[in-house]
mmCIF file of C-alpha atoms in Angstrom:
data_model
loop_
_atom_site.group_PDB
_atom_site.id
_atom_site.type_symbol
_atom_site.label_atom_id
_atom_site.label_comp_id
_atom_site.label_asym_id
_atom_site.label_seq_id
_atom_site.Cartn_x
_atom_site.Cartn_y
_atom_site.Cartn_z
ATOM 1 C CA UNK A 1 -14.617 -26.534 1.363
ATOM 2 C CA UNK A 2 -15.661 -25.032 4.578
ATOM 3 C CA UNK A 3 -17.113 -27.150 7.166
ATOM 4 C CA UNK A 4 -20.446 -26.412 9.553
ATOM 5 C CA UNK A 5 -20.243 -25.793 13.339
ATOM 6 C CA UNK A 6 -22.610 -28.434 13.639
ATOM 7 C CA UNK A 7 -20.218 -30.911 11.832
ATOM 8 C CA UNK A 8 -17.709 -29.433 13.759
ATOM 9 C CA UNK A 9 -19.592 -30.064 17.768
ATOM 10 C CA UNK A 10 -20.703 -33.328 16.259
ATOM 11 C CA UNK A 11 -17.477 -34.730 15.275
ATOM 12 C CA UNK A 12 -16.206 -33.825 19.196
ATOM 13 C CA UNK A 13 -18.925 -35.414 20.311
ATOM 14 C CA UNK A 14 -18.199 -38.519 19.346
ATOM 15 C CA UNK A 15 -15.304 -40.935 20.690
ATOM 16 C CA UNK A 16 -12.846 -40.066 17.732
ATOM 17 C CA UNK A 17 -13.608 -36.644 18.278
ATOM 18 C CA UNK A 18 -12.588 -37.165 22.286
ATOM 19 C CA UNK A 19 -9.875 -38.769 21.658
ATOM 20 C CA UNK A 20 -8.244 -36.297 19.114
ATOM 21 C CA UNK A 21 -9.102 -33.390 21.234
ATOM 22 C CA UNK A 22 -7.251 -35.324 24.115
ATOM 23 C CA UNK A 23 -4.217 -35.703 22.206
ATOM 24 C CA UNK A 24 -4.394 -31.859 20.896
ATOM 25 C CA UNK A 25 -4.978 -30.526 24.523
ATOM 26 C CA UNK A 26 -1.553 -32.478 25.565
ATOM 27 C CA UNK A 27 -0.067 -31.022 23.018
ATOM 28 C CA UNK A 28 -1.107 -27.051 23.985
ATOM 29 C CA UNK A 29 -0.416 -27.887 26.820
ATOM 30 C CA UNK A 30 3.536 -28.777 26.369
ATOM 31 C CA UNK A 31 3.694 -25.491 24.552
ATOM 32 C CA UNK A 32 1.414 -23.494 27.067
ATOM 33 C CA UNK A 33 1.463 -25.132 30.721
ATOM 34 C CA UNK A 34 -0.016 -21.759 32.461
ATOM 35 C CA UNK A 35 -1.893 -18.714 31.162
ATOM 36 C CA UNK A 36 -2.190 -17.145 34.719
ATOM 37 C CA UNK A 37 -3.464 -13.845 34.514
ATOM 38 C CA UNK A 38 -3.741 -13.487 30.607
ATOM 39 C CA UNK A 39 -6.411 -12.562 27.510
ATOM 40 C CA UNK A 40 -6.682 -15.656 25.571
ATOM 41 C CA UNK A 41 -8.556 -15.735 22.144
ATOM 42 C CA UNK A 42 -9.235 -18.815 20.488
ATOM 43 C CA UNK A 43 -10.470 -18.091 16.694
ATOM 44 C CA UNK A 44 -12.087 -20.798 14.248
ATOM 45 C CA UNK A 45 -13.530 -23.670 16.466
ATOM 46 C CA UNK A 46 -11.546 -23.636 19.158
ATOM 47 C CA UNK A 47 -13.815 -24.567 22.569
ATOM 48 C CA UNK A 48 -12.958 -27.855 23.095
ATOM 49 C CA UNK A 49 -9.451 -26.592 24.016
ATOM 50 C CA UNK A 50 -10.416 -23.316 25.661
ATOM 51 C CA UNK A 51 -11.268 -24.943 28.503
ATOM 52 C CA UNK A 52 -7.526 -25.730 29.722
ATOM 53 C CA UNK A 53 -7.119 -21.752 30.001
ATOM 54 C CA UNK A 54 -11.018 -20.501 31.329
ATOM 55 C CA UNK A 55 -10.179 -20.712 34.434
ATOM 56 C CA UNK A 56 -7.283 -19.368 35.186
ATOM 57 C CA UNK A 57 -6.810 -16.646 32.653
ATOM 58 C CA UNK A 58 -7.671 -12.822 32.707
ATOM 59 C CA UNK A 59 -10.211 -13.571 30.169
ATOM 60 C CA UNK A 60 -10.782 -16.163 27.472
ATOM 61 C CA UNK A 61 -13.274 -15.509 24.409
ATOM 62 C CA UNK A 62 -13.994 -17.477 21.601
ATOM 63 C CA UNK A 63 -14.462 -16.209 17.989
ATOM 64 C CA UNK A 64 -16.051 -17.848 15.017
ATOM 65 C CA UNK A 65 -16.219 -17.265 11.804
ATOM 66 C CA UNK A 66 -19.296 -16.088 10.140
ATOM 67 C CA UNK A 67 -19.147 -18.792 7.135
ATOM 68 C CA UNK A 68 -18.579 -21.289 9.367
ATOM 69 C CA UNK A 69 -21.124 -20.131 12.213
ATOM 70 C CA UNK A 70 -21.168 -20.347 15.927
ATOM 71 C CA UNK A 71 -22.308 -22.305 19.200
ATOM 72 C CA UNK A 72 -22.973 -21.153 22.792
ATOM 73 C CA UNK A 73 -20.415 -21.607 24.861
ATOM 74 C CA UNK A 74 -19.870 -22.401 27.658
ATOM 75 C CA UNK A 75 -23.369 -24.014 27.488
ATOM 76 C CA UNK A 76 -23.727 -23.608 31.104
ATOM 77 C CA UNK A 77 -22.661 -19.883 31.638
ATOM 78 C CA UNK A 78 -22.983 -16.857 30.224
ATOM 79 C CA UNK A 79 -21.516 -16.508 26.947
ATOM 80 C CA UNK A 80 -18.344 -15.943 25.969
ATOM 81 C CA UNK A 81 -18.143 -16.982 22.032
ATOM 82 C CA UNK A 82 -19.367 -14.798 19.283
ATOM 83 C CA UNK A 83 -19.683 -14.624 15.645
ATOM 84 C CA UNK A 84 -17.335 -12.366 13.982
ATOM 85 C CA UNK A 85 -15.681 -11.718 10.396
ATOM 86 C CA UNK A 86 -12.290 -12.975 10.330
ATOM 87 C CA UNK A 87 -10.963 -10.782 8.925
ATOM 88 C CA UNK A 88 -12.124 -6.922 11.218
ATOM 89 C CA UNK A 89 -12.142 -8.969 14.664
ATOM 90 C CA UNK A 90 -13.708 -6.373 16.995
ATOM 91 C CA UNK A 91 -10.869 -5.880 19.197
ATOM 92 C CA UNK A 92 -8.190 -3.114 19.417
ATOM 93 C CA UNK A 93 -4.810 -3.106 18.577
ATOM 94 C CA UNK A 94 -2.587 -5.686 20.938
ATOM 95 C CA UNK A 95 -5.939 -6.532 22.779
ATOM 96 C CA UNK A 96 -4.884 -10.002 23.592
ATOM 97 C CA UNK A 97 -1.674 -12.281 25.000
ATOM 98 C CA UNK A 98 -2.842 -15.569 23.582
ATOM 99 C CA UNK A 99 -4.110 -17.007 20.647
ATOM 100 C CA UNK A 100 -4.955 -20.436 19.618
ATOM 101 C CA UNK A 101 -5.629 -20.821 15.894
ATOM 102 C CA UNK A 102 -7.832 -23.991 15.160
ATOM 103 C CA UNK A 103 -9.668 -25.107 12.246
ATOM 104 C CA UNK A 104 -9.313 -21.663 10.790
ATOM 105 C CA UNK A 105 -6.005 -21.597 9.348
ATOM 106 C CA UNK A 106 -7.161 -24.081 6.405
ATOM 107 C CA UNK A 107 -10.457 -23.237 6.011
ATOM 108 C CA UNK A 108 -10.024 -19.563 5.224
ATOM 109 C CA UNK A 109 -10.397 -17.663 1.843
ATOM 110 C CA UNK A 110 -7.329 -15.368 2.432
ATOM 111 C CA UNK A 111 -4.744 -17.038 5.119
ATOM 112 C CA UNK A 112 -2.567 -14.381 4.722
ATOM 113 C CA UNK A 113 -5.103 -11.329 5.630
ATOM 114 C CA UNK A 114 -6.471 -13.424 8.449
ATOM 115 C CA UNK A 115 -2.910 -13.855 9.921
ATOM 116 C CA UNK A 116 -2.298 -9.940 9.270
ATOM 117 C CA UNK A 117 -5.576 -9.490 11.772
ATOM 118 C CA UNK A 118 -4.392 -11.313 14.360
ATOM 119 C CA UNK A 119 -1.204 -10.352 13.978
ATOM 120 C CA UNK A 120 -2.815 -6.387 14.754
ATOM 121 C CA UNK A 121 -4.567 -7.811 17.737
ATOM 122 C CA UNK A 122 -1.696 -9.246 19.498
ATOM 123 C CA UNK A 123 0.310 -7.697 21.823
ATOM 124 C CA UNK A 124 3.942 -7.457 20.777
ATOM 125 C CA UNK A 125 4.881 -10.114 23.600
ATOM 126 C CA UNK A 126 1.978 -12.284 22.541
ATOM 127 C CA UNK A 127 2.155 -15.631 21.109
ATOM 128 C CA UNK A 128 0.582 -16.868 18.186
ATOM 129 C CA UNK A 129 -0.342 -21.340 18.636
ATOM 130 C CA UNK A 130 -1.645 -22.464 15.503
ATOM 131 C CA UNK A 131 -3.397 -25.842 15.247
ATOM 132 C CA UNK A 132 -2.944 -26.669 10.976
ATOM 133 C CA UNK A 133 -3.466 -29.955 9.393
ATOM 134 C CA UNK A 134 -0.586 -32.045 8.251
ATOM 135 C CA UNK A 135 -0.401 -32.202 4.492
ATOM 136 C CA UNK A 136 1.900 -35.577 4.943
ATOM 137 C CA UNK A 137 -0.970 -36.650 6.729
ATOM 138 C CA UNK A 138 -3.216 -39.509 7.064
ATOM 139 C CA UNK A 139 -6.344 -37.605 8.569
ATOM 140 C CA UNK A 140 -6.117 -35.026 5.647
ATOM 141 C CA UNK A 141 -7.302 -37.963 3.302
ATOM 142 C CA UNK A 142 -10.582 -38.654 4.558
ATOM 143 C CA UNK A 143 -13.584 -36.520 4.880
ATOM 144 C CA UNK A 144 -15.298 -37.830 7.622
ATOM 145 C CA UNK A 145 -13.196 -35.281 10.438
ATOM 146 C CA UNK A 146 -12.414 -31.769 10.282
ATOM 147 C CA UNK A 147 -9.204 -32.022 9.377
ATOM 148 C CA UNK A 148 -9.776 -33.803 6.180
ATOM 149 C CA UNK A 149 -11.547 -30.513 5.341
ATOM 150 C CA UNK A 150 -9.810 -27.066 3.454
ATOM 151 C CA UNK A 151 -6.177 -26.970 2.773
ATOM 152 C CA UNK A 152 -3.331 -28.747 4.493
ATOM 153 C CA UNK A 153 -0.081 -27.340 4.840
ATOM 154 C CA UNK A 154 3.765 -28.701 5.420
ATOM 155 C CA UNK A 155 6.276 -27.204 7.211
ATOM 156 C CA UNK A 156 8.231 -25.213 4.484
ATOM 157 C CA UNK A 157 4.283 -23.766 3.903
ATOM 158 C CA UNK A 158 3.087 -22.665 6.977
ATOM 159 C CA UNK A 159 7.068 -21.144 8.066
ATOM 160 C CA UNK A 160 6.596 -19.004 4.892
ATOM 161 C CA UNK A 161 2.716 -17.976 4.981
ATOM 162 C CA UNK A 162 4.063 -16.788 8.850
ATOM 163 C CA UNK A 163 7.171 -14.856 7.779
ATOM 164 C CA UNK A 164 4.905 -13.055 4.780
ATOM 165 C CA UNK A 165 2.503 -12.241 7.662
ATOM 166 C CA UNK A 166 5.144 -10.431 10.071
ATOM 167 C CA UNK A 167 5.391 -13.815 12.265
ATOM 168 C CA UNK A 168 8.509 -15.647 13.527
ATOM 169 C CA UNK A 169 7.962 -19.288 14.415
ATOM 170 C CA UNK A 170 9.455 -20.396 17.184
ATOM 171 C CA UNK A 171 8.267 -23.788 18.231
ATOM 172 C CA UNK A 172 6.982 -26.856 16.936
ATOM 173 C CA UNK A 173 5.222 -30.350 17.513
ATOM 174 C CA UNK A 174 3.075 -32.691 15.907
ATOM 175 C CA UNK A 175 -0.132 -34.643 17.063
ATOM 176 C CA UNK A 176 -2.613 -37.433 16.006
ATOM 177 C CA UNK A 177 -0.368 -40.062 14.813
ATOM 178 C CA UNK A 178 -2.740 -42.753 14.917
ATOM 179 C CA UNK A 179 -4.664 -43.119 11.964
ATOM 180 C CA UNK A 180 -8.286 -41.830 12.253
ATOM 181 C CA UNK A 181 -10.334 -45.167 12.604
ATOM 182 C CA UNK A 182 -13.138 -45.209 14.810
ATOM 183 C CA UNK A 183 -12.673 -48.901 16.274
ATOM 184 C CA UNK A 184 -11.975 -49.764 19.871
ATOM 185 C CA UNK A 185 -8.286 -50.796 19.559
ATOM 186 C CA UNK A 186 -7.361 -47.689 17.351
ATOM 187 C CA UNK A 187 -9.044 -45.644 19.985
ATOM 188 C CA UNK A 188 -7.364 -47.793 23.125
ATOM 189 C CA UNK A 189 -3.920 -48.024 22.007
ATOM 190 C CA UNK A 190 -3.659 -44.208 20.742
ATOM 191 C CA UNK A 191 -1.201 -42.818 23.457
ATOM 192 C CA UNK A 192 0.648 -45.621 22.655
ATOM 193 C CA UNK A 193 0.798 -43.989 18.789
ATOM 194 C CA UNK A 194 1.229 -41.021 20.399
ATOM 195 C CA UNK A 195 4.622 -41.538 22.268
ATOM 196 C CA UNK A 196 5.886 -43.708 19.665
ATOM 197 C CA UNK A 197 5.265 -40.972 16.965
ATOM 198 C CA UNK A 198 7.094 -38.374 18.984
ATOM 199 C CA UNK A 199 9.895 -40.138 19.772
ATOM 200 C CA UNK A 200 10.868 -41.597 16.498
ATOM 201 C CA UNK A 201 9.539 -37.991 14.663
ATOM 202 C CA UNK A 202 7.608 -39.673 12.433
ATOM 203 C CA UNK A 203 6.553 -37.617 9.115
ATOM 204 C CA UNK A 204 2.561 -38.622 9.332
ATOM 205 C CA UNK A 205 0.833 -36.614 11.817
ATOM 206 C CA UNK A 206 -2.255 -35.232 11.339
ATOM 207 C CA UNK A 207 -1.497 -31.889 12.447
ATOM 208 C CA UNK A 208 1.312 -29.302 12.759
ATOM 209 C CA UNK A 209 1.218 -27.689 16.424
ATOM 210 C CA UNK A 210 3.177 -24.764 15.703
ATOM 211 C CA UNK A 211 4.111 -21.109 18.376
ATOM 212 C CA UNK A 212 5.264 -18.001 16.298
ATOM 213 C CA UNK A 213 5.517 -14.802 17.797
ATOM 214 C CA UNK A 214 4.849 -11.371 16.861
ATOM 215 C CA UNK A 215 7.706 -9.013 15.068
ATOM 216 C CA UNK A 216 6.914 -5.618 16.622
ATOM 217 C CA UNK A 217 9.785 -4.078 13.639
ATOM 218 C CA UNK A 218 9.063 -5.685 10.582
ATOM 219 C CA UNK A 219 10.633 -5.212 7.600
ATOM 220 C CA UNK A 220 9.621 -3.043 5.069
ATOM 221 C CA UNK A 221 10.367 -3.784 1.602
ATOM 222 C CA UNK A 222 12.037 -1.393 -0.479
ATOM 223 C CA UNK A 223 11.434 -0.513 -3.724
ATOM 224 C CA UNK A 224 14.244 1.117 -5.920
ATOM 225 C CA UNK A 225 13.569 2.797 -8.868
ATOM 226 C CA UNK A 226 15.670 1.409 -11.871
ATOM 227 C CA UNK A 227 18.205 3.797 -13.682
ATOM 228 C CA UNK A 228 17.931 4.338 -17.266
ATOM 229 C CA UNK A 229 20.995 4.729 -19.098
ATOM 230 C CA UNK A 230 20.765 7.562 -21.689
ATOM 231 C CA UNK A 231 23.723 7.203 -24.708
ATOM 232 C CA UNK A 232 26.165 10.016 -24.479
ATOM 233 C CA UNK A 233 26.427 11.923 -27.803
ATOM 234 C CA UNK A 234 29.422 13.929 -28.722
ATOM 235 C CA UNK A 235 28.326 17.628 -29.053
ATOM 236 C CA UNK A 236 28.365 19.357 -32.324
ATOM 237 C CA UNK A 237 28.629 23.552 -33.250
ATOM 238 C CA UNK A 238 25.010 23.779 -35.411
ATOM 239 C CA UNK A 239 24.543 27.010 -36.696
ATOM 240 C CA UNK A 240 22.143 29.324 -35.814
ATOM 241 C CA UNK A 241 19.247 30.145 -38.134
ATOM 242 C CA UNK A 242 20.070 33.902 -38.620
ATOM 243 C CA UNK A 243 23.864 32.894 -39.298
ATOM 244 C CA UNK A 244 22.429 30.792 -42.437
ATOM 245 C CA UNK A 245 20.311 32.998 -43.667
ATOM 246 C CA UNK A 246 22.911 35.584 -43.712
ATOM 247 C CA UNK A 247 25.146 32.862 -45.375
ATOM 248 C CA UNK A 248 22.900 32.955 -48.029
ATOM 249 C CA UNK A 249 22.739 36.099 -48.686
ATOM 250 C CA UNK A 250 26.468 36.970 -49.690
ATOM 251 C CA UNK A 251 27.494 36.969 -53.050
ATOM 252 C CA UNK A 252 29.818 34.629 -54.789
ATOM 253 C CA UNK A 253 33.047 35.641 -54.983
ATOM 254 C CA UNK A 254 33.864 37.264 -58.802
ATOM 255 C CA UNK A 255 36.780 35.110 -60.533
ATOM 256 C CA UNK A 256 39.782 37.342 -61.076
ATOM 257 C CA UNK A 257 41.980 38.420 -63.944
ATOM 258 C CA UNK A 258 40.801 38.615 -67.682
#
């Protein structure tokens, strides 16, 4: 089921929101620690993590899907998020460096032809940081955040949806290992789940953080054409249709002798 942008802001608004987009944001940034001087594109709702890359980045846009819906931002500046279809982003071929995949992933229709766009708009030294929701997970069970919305993924899921798609995964982490309770202690003790998650690589996180780049020579499957096998026939002398007519025509032999 697709979620609302206006589920989506409030959700961040709130202190269980905060919290999970602190923990995400350390996460991108393990994988991404500077994106001096390059185009980064976050697609599905990704502005509460944009903001580690605005300011020192080429350029950073932000588009949303038109099911889904979309939200100025920054709410203070001009503009720099847009409504789009997923699936013809209006961008050229390897128009970007950087993209951060969040709540997009699982939501979509047709994963596969939304990976195949932004595999087109990437440029072949581009990385690909998708933020997916842990099927193992705790916060895929309940409704009441995001990430209890669409359809989760594991590991063995998500490396093969990126190989089909012309993607090579190449890193990997895991955030949100508290579970996704509201209360104060939850909420003050959840770098403390955090760290102890990590280290002992515990199964139950509620999402995959996962860096694939782009393979500029794919493979191209090929298609053989199967042999049929036709039975060899010994040949055999048939006579031709004027020999048996003129066959027919000769006389019997007359018996000899009296």
């Amino acid at each position: 089921m697709a979620i609302d942008v206006i589920d989506l802001r409030d959700f961040y608004s709130r202190r269980l929101g905060l919290v999970a987009r602190r923990l995400i944001n350390r996460g991108i940034q393990a994988h991404w620690p500077d994106a001096h001087g390059l185009r980064v594109l976050g697609l599905g709702y990704p502005t509460p993590y944009l903001g580690l890359f605005r300011e020192t980045s080429e350029r950073c846009i932000a588009f949303m899907p038109a099911a889904q819906g979309v939200l100025k931002w920054p709410t203070d500046k001009p503009a720099l998020a847009t409504l789009v279809d997923e699936f013809s982003l209006p961008l050229p071929d390897a128009a970007v460096d950087r993209i951060i995949l969040v709540h997009a992933l699982e939501m979509s229709d047709d994963p596969g032809g939304l990976l195949r766009e932004i595999w087109r708009v990437l440029a072949p030294s581009g990385r690909l940081l998708a933020i997916i929701p842990n099927r193992r997970g705790v916060w895929t069970r309940t409704e009441h955040t995001p990430f209890g919305h669409g359809r989760p993924y594991s590991r063995a899921q998500i490396t093969d949806l990126l190989r089909q798609t012309w993607f090579t995964p190449s890193a990997w982490s895991e955030a949100l290992f508290m579970p996704p309770f509201g209360g104060g202690w939850f909420l003050q003790s959840a770098m403390a789940w955090e760290k102890l998650g990590a280290a002992m690589a515990l199964p139950f996180a509620g999402v995959h953080l996962v860096e694939a780049t782009k393979q500029v020579y794919r493979a191209i499957p090929a298609h053989r054409e199967r042999t049929r096998l036709i039975p060899a026939l010994q040949p055999v002398l048939v006579p031709s249709r004027l020999q048996r007519d003129d066959e027919e025509e000769l006389p019997e032999p007359k018996p000899q002798g009296g």
